[in-house]
PDB file of C-alpha atoms in Angstrom:
ATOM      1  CA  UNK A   7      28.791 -55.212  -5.376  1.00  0.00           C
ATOM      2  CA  UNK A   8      28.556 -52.677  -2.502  1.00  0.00           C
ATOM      3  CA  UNK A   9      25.181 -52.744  -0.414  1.00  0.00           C
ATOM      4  CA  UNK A  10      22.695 -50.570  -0.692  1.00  0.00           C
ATOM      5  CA  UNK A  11      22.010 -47.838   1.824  1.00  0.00           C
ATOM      6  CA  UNK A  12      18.512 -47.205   2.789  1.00  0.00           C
ATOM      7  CA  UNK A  13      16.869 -44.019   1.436  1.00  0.00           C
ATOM      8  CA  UNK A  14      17.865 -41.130   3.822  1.00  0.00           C
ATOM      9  CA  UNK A  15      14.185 -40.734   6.336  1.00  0.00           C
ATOM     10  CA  UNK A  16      15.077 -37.241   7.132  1.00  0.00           C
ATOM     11  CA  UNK A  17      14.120 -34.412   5.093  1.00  0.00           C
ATOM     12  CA  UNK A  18      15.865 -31.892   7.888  1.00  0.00           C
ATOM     13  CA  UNK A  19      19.285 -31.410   9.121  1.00  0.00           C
ATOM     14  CA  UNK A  20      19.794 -32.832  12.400  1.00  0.00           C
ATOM     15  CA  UNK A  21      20.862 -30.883  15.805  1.00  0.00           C
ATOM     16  CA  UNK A  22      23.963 -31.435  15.261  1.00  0.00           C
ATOM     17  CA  UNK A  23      23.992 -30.362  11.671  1.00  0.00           C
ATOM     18  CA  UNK A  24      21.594 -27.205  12.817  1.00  0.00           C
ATOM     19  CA  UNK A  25      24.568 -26.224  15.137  1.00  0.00           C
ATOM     20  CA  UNK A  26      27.603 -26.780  12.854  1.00  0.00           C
ATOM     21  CA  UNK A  27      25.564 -24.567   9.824  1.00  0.00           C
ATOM     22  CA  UNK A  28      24.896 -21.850  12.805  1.00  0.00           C
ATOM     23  CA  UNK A  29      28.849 -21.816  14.353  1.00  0.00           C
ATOM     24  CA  UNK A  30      29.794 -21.440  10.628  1.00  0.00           C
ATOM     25  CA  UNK A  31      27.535 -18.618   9.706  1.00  0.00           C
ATOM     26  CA  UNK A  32      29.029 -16.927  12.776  1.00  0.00           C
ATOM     27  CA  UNK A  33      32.407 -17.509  11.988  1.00  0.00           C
ATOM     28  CA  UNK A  34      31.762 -16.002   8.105  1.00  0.00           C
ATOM     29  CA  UNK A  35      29.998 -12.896   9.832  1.00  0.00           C
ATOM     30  CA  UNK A  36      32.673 -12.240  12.257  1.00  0.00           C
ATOM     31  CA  UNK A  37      35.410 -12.649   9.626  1.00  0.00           C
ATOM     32  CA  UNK A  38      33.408  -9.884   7.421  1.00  0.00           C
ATOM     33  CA  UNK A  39      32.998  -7.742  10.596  1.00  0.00           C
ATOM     34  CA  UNK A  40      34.672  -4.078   9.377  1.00  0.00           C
ATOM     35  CA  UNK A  41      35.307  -4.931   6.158  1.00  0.00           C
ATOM     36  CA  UNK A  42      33.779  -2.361   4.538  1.00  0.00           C
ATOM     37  CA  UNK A  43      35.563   0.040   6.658  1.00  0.00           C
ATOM     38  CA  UNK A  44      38.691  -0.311   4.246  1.00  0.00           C
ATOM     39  CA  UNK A  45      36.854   1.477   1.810  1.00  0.00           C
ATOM     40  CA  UNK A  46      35.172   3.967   3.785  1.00  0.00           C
ATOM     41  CA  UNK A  47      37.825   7.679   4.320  1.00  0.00           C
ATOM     42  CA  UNK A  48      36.980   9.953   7.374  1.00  0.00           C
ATOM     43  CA  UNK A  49      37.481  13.577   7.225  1.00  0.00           C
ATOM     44  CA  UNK A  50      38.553  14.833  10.718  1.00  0.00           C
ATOM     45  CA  UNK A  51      36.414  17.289  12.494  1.00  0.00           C
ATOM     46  CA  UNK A  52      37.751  21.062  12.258  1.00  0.00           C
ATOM     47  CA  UNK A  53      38.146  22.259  15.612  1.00  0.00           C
ATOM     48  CA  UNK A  54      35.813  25.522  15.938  1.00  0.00           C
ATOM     49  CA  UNK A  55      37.177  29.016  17.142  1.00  0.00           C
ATOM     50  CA  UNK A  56      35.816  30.059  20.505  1.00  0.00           C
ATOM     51  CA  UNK A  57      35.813  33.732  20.301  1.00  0.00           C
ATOM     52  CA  UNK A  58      33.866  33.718  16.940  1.00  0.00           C
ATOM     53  CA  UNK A  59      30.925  31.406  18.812  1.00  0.00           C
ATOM     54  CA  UNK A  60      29.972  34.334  21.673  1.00  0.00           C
ATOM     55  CA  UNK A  61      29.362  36.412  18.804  1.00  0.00           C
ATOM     56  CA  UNK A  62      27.356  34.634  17.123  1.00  0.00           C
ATOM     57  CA  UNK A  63      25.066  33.135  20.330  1.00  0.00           C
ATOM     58  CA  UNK A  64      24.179  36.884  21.396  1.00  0.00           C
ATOM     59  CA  UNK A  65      22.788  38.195  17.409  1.00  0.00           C
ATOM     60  CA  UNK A  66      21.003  34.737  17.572  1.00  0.00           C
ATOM     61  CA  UNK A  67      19.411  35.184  20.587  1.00  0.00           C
ATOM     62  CA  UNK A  68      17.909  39.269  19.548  1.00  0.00           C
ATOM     63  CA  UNK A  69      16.719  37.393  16.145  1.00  0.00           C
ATOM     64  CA  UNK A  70      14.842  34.555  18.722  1.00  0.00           C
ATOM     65  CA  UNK A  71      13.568  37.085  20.684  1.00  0.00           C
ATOM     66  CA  UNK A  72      11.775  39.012  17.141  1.00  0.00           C
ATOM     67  CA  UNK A  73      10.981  35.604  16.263  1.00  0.00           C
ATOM     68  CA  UNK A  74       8.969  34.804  19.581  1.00  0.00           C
ATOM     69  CA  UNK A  75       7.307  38.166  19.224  1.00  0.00           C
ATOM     70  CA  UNK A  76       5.896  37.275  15.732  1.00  0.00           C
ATOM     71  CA  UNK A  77       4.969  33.549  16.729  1.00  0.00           C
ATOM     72  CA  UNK A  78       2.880  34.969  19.821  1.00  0.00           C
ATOM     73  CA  UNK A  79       1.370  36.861  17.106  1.00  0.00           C
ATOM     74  CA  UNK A  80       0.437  34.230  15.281  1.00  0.00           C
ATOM     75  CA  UNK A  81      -0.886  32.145  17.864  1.00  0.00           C
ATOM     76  CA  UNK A  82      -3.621  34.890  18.805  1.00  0.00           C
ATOM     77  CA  UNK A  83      -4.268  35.106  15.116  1.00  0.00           C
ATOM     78  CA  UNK A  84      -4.830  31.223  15.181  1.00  0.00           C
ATOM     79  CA  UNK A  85      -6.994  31.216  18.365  1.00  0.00           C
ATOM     80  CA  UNK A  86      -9.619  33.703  16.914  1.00  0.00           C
ATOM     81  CA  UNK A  87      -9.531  31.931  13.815  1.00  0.00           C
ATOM     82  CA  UNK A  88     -10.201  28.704  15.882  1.00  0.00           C
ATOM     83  CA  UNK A  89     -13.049  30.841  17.837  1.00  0.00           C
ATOM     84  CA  UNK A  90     -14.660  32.001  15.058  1.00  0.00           C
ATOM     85  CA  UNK A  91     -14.747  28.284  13.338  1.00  0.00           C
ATOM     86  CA  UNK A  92     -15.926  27.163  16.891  1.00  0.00           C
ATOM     87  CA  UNK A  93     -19.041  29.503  16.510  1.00  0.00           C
ATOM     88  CA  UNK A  94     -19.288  28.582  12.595  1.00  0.00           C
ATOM     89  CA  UNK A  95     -19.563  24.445  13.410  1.00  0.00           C
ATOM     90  CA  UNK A  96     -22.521  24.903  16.037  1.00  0.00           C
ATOM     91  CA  UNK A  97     -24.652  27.271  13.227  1.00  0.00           C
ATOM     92  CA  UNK A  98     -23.754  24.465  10.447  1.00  0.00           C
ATOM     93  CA  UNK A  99     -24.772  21.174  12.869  1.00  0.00           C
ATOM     94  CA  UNK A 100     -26.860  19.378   9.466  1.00  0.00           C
ATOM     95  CA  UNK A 101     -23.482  19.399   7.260  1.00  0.00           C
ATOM     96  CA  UNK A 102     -22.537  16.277   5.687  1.00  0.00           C
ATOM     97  CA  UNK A 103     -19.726  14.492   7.763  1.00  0.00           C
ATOM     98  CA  UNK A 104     -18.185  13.828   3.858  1.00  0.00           C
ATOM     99  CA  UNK A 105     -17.991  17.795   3.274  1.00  0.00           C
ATOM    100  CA  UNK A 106     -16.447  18.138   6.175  1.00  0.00           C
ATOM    101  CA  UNK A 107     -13.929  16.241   5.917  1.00  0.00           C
ATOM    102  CA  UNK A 108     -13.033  17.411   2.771  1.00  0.00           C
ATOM    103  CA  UNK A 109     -13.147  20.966   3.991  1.00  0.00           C
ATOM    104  CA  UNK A 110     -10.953  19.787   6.796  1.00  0.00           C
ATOM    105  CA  UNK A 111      -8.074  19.210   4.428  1.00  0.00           C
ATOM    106  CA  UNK A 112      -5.961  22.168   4.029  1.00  0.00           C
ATOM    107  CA  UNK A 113      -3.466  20.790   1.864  1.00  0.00           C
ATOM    108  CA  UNK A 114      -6.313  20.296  -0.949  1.00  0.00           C
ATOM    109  CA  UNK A 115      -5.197  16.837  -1.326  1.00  0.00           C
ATOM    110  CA  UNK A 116      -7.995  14.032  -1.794  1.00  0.00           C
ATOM    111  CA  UNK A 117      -7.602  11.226   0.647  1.00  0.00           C
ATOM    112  CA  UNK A 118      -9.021   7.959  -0.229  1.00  0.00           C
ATOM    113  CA  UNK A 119     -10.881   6.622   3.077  1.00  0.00           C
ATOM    114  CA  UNK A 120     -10.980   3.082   1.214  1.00  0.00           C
ATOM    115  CA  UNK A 121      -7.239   2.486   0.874  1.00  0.00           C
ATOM    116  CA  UNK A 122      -6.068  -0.011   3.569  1.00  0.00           C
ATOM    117  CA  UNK A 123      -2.498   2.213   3.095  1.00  0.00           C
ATOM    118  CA  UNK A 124      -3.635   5.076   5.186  1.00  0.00           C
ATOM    119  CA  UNK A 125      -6.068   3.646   7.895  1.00  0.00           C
ATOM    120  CA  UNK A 126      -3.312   3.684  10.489  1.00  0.00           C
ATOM    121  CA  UNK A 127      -3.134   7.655   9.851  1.00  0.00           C
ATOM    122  CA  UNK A 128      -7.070   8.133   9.570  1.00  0.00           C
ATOM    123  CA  UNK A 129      -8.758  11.106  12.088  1.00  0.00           C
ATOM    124  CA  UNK A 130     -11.826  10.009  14.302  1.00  0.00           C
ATOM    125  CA  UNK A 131     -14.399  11.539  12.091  1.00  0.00           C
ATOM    126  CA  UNK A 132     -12.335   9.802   9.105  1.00  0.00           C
ATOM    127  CA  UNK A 133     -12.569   6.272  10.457  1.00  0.00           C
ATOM    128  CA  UNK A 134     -16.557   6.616  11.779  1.00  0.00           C
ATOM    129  CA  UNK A 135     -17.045   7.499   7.707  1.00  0.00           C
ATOM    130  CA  UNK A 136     -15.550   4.276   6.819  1.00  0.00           C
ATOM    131  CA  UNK A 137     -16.786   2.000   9.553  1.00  0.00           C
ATOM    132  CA  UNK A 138     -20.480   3.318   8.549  1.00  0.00           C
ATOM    133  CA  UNK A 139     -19.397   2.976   4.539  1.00  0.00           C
ATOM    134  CA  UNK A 140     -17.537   0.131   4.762  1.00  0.00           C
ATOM    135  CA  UNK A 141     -14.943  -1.102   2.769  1.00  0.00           C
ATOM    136  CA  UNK A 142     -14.299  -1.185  -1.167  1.00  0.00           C
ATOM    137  CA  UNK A 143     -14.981  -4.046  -2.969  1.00  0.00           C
ATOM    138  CA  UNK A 144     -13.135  -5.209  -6.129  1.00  0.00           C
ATOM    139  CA  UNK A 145     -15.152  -7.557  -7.627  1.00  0.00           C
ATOM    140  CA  UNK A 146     -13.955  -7.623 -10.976  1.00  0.00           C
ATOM    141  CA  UNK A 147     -11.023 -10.118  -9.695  1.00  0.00           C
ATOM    142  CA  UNK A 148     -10.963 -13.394 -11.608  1.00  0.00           C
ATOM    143  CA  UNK A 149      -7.547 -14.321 -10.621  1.00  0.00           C
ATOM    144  CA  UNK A 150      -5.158 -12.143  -8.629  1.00  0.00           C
ATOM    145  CA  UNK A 151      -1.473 -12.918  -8.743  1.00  0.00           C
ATOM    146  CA  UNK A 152       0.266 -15.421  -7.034  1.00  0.00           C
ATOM    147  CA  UNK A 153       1.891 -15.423  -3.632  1.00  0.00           C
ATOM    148  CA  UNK A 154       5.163 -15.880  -3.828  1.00  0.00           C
ATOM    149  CA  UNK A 155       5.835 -18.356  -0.913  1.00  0.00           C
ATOM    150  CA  UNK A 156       2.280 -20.187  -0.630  1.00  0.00           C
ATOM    151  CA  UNK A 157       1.350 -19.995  -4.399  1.00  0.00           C
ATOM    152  CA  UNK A 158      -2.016 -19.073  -3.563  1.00  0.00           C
ATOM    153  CA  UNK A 159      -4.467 -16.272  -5.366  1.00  0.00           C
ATOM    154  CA  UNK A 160      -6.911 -13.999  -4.436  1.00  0.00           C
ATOM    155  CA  UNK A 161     -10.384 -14.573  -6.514  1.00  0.00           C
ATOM    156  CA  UNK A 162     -13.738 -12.061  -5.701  1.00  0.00           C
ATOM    157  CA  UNK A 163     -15.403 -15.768  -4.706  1.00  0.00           C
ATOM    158  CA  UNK A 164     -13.761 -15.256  -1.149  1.00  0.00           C
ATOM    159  CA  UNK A 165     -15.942 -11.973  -0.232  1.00  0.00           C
ATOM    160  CA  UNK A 166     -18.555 -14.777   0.957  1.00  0.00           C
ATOM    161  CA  UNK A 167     -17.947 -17.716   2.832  1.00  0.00           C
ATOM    162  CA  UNK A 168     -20.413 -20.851   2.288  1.00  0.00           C
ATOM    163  CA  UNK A 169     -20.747 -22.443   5.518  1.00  0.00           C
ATOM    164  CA  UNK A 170     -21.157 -25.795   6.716  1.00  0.00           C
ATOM    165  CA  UNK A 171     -25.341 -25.982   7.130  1.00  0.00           C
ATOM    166  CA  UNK A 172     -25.146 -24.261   3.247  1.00  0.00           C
ATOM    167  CA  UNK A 173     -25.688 -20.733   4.505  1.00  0.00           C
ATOM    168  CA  UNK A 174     -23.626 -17.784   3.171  1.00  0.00           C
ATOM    169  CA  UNK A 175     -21.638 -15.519   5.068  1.00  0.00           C
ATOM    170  CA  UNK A 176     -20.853 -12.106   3.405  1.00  0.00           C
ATOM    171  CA  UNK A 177     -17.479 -11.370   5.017  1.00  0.00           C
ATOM    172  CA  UNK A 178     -17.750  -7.300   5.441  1.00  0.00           C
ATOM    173  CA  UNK A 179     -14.077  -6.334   5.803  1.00  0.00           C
ATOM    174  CA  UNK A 180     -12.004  -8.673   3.781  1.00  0.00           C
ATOM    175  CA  UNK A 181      -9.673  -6.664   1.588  1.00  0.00           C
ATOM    176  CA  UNK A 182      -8.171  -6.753  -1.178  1.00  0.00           C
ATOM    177  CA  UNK A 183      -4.667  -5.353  -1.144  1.00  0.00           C
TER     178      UNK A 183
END
């Protein structure tokens, strides 16, 4: 009867083991290295005419010089509109900071302040409206899903931390994401 071997102690490959797995890997990526280039067909570049080009670089250039007229234009157009606002904002000092944010929004799109999505693209007056608000609470969550690694859930319970001398700590900007 052969002897028994000892249960194997380690539950992780060894140096050794780390480095063969790693040379391997390697070897597998540089073998597949341009593979896919088999598969791939490159058109060649067509060579462009140089007497056509001139032609075209002097009717571009009268079209950017009507186009730099009308922009200048524009740009006085913008300033007095900008004036005018200017003079409009120091009449209306009292307005809500919500309504004018709103107004703000050219595009007549809603944004929600309370989505943790967009508060890397918030404006000033934008994040002073949520720091005074706060965030959103959603505390109709029993269970939330699982995390796929950790296996661990969200519940509403961990808005407020019970500490160690029994006292509760509301904790203001957890969110739920």
């Amino acid at each position: 009867m052969p002897p028994k071997l000892p249960p194997k102690i380690r539950k992780f490959p060894s140096g050794c083991e780390k480095r063969k797995k790693q040379k391997k890997l390697n070897k597998l990526i540089q073998s597949q290295s341009g593979a896919l280039n088999k598969f791939i067909i490159r058109q060649p570049q067509i060579p462009v005419e140089n007497q056509n080009v001139g032609v075209g670089i002097l009717e571009n250039m009268e079209e950017n010089t009507n186009v730099n007229a009308t922009e200048n234009e524009n740009l006085l157009d913008a300033q007095n509109m900008e004036e005018n606002a200017n003079v409009n904002a120091t009449e209306n000092d009292n307005v809500d900071v919500e309504n004018a944010d709103n107004s703000n929004n050219d595009n007549g799109e809603n944004i929600d302040i309370f989505d943790p999505t967009i508060w890397d693209s918030l404006g000033s007056r934008m994040i002073e409206l949520l720091a005074t608000k706060g965030p959103k609470r959603d505390l109709s969550i029993v269970k939330g899903p699982r995390d796929k690694t950790t296996a661990r859930r969200f519940t509403a319970n961990l808005y407020t931390r019970v500490l160690s001398n029994g006292e509760k700590c509301d904790r203001d900007w957890l969110v739920y994401s």
